[in-house]
Short mmCIF file of C-alpha atoms and ligand atoms in Angstrom, two decimals:
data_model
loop_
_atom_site.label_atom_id
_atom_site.label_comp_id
_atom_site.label_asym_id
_atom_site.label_seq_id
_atom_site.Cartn_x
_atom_site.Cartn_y
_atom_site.Cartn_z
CA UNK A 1 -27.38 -66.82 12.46
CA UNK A 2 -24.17 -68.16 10.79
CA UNK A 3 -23.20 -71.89 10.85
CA UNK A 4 -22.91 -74.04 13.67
CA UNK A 5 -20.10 -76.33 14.34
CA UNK A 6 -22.15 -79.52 13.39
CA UNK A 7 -22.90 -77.84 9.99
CA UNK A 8 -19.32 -76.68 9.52
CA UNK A 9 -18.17 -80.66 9.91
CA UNK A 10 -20.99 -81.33 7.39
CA UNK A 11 -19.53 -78.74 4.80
CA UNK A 12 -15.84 -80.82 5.32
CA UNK A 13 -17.73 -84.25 4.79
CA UNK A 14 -18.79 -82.66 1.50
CA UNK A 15 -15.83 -81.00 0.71
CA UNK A 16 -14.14 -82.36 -2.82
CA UNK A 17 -11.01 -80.38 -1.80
CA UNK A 18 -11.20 -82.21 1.97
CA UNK A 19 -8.56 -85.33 0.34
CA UNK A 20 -6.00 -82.83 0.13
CA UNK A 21 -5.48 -81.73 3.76
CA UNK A 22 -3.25 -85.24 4.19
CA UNK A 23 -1.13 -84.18 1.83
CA UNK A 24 0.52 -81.69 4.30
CA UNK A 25 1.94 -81.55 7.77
CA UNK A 26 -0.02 -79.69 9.54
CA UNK A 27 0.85 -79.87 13.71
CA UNK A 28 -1.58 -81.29 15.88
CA UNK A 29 -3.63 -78.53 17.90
CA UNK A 30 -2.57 -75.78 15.27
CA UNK A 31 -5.45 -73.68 13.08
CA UNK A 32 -2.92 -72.48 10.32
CA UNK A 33 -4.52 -69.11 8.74
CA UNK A 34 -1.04 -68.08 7.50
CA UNK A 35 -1.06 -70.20 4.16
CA UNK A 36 -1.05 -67.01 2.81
CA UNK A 37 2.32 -65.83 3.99
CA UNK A 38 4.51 -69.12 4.36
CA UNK A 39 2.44 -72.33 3.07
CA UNK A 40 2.09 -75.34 5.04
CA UNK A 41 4.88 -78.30 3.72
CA UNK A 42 3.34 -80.99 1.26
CA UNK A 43 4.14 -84.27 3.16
CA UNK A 44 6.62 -85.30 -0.12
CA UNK A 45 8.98 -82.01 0.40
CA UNK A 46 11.09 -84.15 2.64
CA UNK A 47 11.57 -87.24 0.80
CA UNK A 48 12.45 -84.97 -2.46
CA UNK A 49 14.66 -82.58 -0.94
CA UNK A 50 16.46 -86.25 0.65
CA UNK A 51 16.09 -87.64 -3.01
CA UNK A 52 17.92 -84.71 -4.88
CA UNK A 53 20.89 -84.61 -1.73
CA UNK A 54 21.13 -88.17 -1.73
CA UNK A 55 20.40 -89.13 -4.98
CA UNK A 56 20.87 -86.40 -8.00
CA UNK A 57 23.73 -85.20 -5.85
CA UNK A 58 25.24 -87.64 -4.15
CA UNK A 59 24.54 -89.58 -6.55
CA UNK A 60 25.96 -87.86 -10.09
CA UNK A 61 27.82 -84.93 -8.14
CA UNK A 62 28.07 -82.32 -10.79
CA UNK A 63 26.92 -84.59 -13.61
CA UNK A 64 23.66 -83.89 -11.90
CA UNK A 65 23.33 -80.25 -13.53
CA UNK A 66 22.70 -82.46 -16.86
CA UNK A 67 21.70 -86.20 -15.57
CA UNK A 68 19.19 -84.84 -13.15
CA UNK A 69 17.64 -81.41 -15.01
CA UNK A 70 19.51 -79.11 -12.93
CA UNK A 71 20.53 -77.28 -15.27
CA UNK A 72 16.89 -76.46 -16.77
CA UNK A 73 14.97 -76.08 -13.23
CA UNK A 74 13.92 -73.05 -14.06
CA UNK A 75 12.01 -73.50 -16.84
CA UNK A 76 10.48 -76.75 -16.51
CA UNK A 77 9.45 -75.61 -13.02
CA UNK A 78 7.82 -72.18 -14.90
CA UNK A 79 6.52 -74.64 -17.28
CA UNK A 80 4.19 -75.81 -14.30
CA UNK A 81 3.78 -72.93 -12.28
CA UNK A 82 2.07 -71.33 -16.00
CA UNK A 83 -1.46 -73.32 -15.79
CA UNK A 84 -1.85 -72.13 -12.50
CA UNK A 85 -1.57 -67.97 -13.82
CA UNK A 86 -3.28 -68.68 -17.46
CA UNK A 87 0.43 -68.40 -19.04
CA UNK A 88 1.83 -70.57 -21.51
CA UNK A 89 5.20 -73.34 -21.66
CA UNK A 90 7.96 -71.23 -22.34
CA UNK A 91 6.68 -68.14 -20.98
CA UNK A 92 7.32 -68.53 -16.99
CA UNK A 93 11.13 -68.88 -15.12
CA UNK A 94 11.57 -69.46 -11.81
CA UNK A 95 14.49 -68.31 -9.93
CA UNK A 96 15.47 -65.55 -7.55
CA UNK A 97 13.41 -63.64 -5.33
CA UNK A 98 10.13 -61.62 -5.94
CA UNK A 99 11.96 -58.65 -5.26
CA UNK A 100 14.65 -59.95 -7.65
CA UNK A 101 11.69 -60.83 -10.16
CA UNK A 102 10.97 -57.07 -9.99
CA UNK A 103 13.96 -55.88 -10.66
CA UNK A 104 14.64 -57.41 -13.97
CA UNK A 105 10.33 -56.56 -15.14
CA UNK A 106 10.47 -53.37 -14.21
CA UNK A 107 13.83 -52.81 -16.12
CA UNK A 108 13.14 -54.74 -18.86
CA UNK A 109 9.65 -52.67 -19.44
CA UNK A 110 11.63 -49.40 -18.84
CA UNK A 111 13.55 -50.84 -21.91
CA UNK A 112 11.05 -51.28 -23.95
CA UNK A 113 9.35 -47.70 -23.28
CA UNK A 114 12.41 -45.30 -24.01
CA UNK A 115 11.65 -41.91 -24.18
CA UNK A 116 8.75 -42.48 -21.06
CA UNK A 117 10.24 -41.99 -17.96
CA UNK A 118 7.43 -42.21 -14.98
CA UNK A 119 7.11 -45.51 -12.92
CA UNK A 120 3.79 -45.49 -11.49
CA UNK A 121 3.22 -48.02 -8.15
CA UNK A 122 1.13 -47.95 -5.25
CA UNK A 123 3.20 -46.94 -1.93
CA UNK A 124 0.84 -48.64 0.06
CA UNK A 125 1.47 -52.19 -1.92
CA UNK A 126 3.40 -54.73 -0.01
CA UNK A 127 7.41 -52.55 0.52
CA UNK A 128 9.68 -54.69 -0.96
CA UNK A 129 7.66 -53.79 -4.70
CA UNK A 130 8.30 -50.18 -3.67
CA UNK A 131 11.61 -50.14 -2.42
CA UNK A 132 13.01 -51.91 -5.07
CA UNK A 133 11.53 -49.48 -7.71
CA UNK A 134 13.04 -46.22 -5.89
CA UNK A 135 16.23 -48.26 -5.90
CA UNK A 136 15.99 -48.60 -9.41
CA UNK A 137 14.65 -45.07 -10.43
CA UNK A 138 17.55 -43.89 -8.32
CA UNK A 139 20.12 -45.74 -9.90
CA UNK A 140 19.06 -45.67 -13.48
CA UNK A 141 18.81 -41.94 -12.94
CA UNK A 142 15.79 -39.50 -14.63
CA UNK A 143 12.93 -41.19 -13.89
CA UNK A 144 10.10 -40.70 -11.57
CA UNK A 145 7.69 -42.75 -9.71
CA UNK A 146 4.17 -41.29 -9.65
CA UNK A 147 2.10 -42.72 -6.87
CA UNK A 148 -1.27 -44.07 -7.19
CA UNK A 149 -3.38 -45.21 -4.30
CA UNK A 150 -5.06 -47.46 -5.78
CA UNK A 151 -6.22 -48.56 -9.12
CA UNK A 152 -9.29 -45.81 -8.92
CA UNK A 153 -6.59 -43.53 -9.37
CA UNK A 154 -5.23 -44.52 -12.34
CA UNK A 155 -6.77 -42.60 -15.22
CA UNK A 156 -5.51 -39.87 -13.59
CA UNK A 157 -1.67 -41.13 -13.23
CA UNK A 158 -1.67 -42.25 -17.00
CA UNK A 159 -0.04 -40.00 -19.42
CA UNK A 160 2.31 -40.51 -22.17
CA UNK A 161 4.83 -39.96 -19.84
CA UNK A 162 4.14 -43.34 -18.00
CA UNK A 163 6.56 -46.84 -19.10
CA UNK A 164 4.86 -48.91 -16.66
CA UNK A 165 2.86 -49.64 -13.74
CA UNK A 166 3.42 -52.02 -10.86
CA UNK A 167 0.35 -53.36 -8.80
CA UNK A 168 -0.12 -56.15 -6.66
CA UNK A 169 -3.28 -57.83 -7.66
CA UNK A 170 -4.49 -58.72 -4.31
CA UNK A 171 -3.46 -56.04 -1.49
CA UNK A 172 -1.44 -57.76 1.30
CA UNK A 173 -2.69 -55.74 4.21
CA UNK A 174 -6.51 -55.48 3.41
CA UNK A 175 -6.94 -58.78 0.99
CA UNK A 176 -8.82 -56.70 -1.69
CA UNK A 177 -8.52 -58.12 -5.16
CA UNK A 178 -8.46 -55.74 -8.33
CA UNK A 179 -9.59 -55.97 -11.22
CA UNK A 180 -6.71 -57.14 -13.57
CA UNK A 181 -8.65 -57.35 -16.74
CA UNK A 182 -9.87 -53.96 -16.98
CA UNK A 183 -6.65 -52.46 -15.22
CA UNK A 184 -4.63 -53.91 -17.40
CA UNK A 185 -6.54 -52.88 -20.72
CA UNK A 186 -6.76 -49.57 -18.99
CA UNK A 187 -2.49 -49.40 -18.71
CA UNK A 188 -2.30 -50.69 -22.11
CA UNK A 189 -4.00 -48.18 -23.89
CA UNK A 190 -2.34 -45.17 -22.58
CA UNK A 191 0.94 -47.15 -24.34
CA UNK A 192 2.45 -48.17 -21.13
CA UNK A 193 3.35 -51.79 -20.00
CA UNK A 194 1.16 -53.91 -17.20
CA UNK A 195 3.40 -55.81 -14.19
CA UNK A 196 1.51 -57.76 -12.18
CA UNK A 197 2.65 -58.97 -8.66
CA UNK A 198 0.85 -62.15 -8.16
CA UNK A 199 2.35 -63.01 -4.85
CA UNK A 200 -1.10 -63.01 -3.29
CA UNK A 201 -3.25 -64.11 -6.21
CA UNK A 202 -1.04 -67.47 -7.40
CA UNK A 203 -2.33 -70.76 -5.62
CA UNK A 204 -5.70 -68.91 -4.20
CA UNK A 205 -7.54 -68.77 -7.35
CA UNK A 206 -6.59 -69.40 -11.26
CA UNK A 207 -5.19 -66.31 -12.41
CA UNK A 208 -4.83 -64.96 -16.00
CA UNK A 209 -1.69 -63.20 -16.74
CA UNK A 210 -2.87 -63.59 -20.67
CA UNK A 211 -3.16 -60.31 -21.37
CA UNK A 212 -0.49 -58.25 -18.77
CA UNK A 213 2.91 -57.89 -20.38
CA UNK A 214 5.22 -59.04 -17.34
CA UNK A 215 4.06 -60.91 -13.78
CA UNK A 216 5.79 -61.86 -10.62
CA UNK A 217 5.04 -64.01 -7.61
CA UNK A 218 6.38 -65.79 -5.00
CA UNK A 219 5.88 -69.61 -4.73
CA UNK A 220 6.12 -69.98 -0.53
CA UNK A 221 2.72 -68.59 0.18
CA UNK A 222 -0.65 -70.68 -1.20
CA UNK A 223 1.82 -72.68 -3.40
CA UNK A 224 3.96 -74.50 -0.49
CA UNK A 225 7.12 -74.18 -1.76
CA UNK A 226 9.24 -73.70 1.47
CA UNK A 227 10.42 -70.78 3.03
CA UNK A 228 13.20 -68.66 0.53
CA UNK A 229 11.20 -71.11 -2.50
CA UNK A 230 12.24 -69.08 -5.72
CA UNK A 231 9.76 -66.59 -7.33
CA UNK A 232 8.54 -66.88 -10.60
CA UNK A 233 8.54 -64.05 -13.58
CA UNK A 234 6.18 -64.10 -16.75
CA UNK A 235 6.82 -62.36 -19.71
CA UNK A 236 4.34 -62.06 -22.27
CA UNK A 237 5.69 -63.92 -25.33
CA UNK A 238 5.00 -60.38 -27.40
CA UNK A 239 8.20 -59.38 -25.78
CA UNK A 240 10.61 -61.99 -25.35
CA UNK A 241 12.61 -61.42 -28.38
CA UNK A 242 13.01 -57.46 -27.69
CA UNK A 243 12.93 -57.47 -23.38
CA UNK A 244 16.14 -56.89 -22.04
CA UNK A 245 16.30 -57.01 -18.50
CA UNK A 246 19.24 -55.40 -15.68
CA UNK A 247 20.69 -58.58 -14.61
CA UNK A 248 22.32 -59.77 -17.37
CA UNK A 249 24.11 -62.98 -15.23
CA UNK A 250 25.25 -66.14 -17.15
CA UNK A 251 22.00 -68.00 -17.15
CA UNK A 252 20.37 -65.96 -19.28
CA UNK A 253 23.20 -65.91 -21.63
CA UNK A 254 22.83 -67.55 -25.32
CA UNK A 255 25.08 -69.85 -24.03
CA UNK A 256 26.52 -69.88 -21.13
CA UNK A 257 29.19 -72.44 -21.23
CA UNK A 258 30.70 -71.03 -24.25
CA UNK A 259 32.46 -68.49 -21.40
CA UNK A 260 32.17 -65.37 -24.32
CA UNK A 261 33.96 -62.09 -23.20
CA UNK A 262 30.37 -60.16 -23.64
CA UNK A 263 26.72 -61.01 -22.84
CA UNK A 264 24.33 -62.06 -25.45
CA UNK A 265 21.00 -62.79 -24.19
CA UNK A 266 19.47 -66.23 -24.89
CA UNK A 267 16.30 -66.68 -26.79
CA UNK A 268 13.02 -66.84 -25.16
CA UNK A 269 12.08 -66.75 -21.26
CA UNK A 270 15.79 -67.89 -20.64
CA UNK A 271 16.85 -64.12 -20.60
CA UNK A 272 15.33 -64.03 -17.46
CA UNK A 273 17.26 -66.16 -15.85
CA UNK A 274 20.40 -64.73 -13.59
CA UNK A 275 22.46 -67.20 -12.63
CA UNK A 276 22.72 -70.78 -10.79
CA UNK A 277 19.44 -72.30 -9.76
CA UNK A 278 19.25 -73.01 -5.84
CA UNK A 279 18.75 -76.48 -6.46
CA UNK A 280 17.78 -77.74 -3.43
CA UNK A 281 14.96 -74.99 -3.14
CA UNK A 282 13.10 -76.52 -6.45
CA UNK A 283 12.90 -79.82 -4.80
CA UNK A 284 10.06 -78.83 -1.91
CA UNK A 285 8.36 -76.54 -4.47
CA UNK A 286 8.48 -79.37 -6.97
CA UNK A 287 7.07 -81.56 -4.87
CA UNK A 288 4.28 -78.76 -3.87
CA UNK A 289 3.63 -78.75 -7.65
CA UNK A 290 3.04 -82.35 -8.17
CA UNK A 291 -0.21 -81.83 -5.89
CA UNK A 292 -1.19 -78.46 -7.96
CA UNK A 293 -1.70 -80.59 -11.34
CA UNK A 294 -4.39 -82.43 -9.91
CA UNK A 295 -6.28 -79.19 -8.01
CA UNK A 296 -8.84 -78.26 -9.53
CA UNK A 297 -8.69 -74.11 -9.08
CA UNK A 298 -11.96 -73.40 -9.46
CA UNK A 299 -13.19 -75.69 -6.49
CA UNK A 300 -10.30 -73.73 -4.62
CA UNK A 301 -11.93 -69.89 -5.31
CA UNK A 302 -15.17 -71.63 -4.75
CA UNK A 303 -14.03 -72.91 -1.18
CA UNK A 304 -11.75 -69.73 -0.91
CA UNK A 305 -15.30 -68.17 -1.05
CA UNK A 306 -17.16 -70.20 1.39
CA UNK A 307 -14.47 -69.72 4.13
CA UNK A 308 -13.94 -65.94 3.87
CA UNK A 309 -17.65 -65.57 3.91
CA UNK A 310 -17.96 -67.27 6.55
CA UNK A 311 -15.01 -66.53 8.79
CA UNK A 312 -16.59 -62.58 8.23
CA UNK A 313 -19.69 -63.55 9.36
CA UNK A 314 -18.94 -65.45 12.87
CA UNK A 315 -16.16 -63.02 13.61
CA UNK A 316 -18.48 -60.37 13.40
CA UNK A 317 -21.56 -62.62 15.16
CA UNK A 318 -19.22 -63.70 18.23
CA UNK A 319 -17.32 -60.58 18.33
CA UNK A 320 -19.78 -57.94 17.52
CA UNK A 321 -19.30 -55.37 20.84
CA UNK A 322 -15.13 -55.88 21.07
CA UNK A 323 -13.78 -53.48 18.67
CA UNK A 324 -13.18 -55.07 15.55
CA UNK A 325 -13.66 -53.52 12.25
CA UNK A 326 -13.34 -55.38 9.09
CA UNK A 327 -10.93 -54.51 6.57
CA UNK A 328 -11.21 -56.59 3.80
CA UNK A 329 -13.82 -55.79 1.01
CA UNK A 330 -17.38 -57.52 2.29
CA UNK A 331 -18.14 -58.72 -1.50
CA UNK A 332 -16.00 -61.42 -1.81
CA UNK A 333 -15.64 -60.93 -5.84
CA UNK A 334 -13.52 -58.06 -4.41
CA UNK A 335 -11.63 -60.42 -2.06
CA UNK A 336 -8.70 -62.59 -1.90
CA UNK A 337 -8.33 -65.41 -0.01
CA UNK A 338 -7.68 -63.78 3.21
CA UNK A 339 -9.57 -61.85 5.84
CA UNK A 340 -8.26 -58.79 7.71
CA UNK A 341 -9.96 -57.10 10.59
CA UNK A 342 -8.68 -53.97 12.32
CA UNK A 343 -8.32 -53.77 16.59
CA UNK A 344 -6.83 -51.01 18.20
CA UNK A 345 -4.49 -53.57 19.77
CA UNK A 346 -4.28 -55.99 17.03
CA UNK A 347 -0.47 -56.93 17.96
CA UNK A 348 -1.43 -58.47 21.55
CA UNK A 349 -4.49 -60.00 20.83
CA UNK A 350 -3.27 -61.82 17.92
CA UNK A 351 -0.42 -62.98 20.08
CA UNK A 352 -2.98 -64.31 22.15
CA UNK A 353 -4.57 -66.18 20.10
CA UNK A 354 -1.55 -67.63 18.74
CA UNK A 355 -0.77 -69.06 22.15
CA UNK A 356 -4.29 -70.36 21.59
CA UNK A 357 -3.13 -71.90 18.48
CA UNK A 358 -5.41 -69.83 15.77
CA UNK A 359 -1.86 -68.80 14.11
CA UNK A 360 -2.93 -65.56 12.04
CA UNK A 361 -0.36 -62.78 11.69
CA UNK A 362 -0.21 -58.83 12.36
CA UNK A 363 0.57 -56.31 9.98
CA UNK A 364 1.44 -52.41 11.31
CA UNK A 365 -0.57 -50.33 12.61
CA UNK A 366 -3.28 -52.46 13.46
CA UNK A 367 -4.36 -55.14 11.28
CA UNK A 368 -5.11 -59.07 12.17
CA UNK A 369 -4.87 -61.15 8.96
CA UNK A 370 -6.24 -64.76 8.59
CA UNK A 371 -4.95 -66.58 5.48
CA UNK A 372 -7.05 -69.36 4.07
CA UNK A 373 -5.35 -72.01 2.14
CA UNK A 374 -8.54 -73.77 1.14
CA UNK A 375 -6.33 -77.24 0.36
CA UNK A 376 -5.99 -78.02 3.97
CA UNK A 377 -7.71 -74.85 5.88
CA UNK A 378 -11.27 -76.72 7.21
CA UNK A 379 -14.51 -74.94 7.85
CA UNK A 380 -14.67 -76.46 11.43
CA UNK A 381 -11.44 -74.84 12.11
CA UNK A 382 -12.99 -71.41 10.54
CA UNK A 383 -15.84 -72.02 13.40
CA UNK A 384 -13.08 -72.95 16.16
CA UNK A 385 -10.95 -69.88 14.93
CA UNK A 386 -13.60 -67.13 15.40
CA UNK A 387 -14.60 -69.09 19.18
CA UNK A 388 -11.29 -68.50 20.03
CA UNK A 389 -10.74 -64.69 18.99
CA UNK A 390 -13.85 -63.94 20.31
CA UNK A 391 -12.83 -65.62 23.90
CA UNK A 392 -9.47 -63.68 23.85
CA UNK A 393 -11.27 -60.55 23.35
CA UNK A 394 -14.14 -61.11 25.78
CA UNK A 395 -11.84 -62.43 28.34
CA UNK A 396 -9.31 -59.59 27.92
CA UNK A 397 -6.74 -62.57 27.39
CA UNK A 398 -4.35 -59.86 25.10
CA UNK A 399 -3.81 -57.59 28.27
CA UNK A 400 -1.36 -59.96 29.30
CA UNK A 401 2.23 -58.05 29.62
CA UNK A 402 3.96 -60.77 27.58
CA UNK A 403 1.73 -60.28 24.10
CA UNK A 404 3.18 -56.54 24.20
CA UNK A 405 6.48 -57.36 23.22
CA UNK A 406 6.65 -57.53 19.43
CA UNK A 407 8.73 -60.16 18.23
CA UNK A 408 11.12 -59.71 14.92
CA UNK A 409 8.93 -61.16 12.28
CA UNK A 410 5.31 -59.94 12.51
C1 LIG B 501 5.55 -61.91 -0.09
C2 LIG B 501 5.65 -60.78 -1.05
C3 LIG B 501 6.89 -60.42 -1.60
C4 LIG B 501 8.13 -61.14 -1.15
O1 LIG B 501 9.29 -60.70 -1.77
P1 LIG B 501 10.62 -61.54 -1.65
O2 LIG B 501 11.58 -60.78 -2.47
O3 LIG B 501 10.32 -62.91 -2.23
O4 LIG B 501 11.00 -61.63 -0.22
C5 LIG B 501 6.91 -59.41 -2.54
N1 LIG B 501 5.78 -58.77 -2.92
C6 LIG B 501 4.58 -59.10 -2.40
C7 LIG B 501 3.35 -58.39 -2.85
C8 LIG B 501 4.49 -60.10 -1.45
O5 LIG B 501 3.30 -60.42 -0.93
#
């Protein structure tokens, strides 16, 4: 038998994460499992994103790029996304998009493997990572992209033909997390460069990018940054003086206000900025940050833990004879911090439970995913959450013509 609800509301008493659910706005009446894909906003964002309009630029106008730090957003921002991915000051910039981020890792490891000319990446990884690599192999012209489907696959994929490989570390659709250490060892030794995409990984657990050669992630998901918050790209220090990267914009010029006719890159994890900082983007995720410093990440896995585990379990003990199927890896050393289960008609009966207000999301062809963001996500509303799925499948609540309809975003 898993947990009651009276033991669940024990586990929140004892929670030492349970002080940090205030420091978000959460609507009343709402179970948020989506952390995962757009993070819940820290109850500062507003005041900071009215300080830095009202203040830094109202305030100083354009003086503001020095006065108020504009100008070096960026980095100080990497500078404290890097504890939470085992990096280093100087070795993390923020900026961009992911897929952005991508672009200029991919390219700069392509740079610093000439003569190699295979990009290998997992087509089933989240699209954006994939698209943005056949738009590159296309454009840069002779080279291929070898598929793997996994990282089982990838003694086979490695030759000496191989620059680099892109993986996500946890898999957006099913939640499974992969080994990084040996993976990236693994990469390494057959001479080609390790990028990590840490989009799922960052803000669910501490991650260690020590040892991969470049990184990505996106700081809107289990960091609260705000919807469109810039990404972040790491760079192994090994290569900072030699990576050269496709986007060579004025940021990540030596120096950019000495307008030269041709592009010299700057020093350090500078190169990898592009060009001006959306300014009021940094404030929310700023803000986000100032709550990170004083989370302590391995209460968060352990918690990340406790509610995956037991989210699996009363799913599968209250909806045992409806059709589920669980799709995320059972040992939760294996898992990230979300929980996907397969239905045959997962688009209407998540809608359903939306309207319920257990907010999960869908991803095609049939997968229900439940993000669990374990700074505010409660293990009374894990208990309420598999209730409620298991009502709207035992009452048929998804057969409703009006959860049929698929809406634009997923
Ligand atoms: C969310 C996500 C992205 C998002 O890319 P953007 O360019 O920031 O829109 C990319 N890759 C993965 C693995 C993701 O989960």
């Amino acid at each position: 038998m898993a947990l009651s609800r009276a033991e669940c509301v024990a586990l929140d008493a004892a929670d030492p994460l349970s002080r940090f659910r205030d420091e978000f706005v959460l609507p009343d009446g709402t179970i948020y499992l989506v952390g995962n894909s757009l993070g819940a906003p820290p109850r500062a964002a507003a005041a900071a994103v009215a300080r830095a309009v009202e203040q830094e630029w109202g305030g100083r106008l354009v003086g503001a790029w020095n006065a108020s730090g504009w100008f070096d957003l960026p980095l100080t921002t990497g500078d404290r996304i890097a504890p939470l991915i085992g990096a280093g000051p100087g070795q993390v910039a923020v900026g961009d998009s992911t897929s952005i981020a991508i672009v200029k890792t991919v390219s700069a490891a392509l740079g610093l493997r000439p003569g190699r000319r295979v990009i290998v990446s997992n087509p089933a990884d989240f699209p954006t990572d994939r698209y943005v690599v056949e738009g590159l192999a296309g454009a840069l012209g002779g080279y291929e992209i070898r598929d793997v489907s996994g990282p089982d696959a990838l003694p086979d994929a490695l030759s000496g033909e191989v620059a680099c490989v892109l993986l996500s570390e946890v898999d957006y659709r099913t939640g499974a997390r992969h080994d990084t250490e040996a993976i990236t060892a693994l990469v390494q030794e057959s001479g080609a460069l390790m990028i990590w995409d840490l989009c799922h990984s960052v803000g669910a657990y501490q991650v260690d990018v020590s040892a991969a050669d470049f990184a990505v992630g996106c700081t809107y998901k289990y960091l609260n940054g705000g919807p469109g918050a810039p990404a972040f790209v790491y760079v192994n220090p090994r290569h900072q003086d030699e990576a050269r990267h496709l986007l060579t914009g004025w940021h990540g010029h030596a120096a950019p206000f000495a307008f030269e006719p041709g592009f010299r890159p700057a020093d350090g994890i500078r190169r990898f900025t592009v060009s001006t900082p959306p300014v009021m983007s940094f404030a929310p995720l700023n803000a986000s940050l100032d709550i990170w410093e004083h989370v302590d990440l391995a209460a968060v896995r352990a918690k990340s833990v406790a509610l995956t585990s037991l989210f699996i379990e009363l799913v599968e003990e209250f909806c045992a004879p409806y059709g589920l199927w669980l799709v995320s890896p059972r040992d939760p050393e294996r898992r990230g911090s979300q929980v996907s289960f397969g239905h045959p008609d997962g688009y209407p009966v998540m809608r359903a439970l939306i309207d319920r207000g257990v907010h999960g999301d869908f991803r095609a062809p049939d997968v229900l995913r439940f993000g669990f963001a374990p700074l505010y996500i409660r293990f009374a509303d894990v208990h309420d959450a598999a209730v409620l799925l298991a009502e709207v499948l035992k009452k048929e609540h998804w057969r409703d013509d009006r959860y049929g309809r698929r809406l634009a975003v997923t």
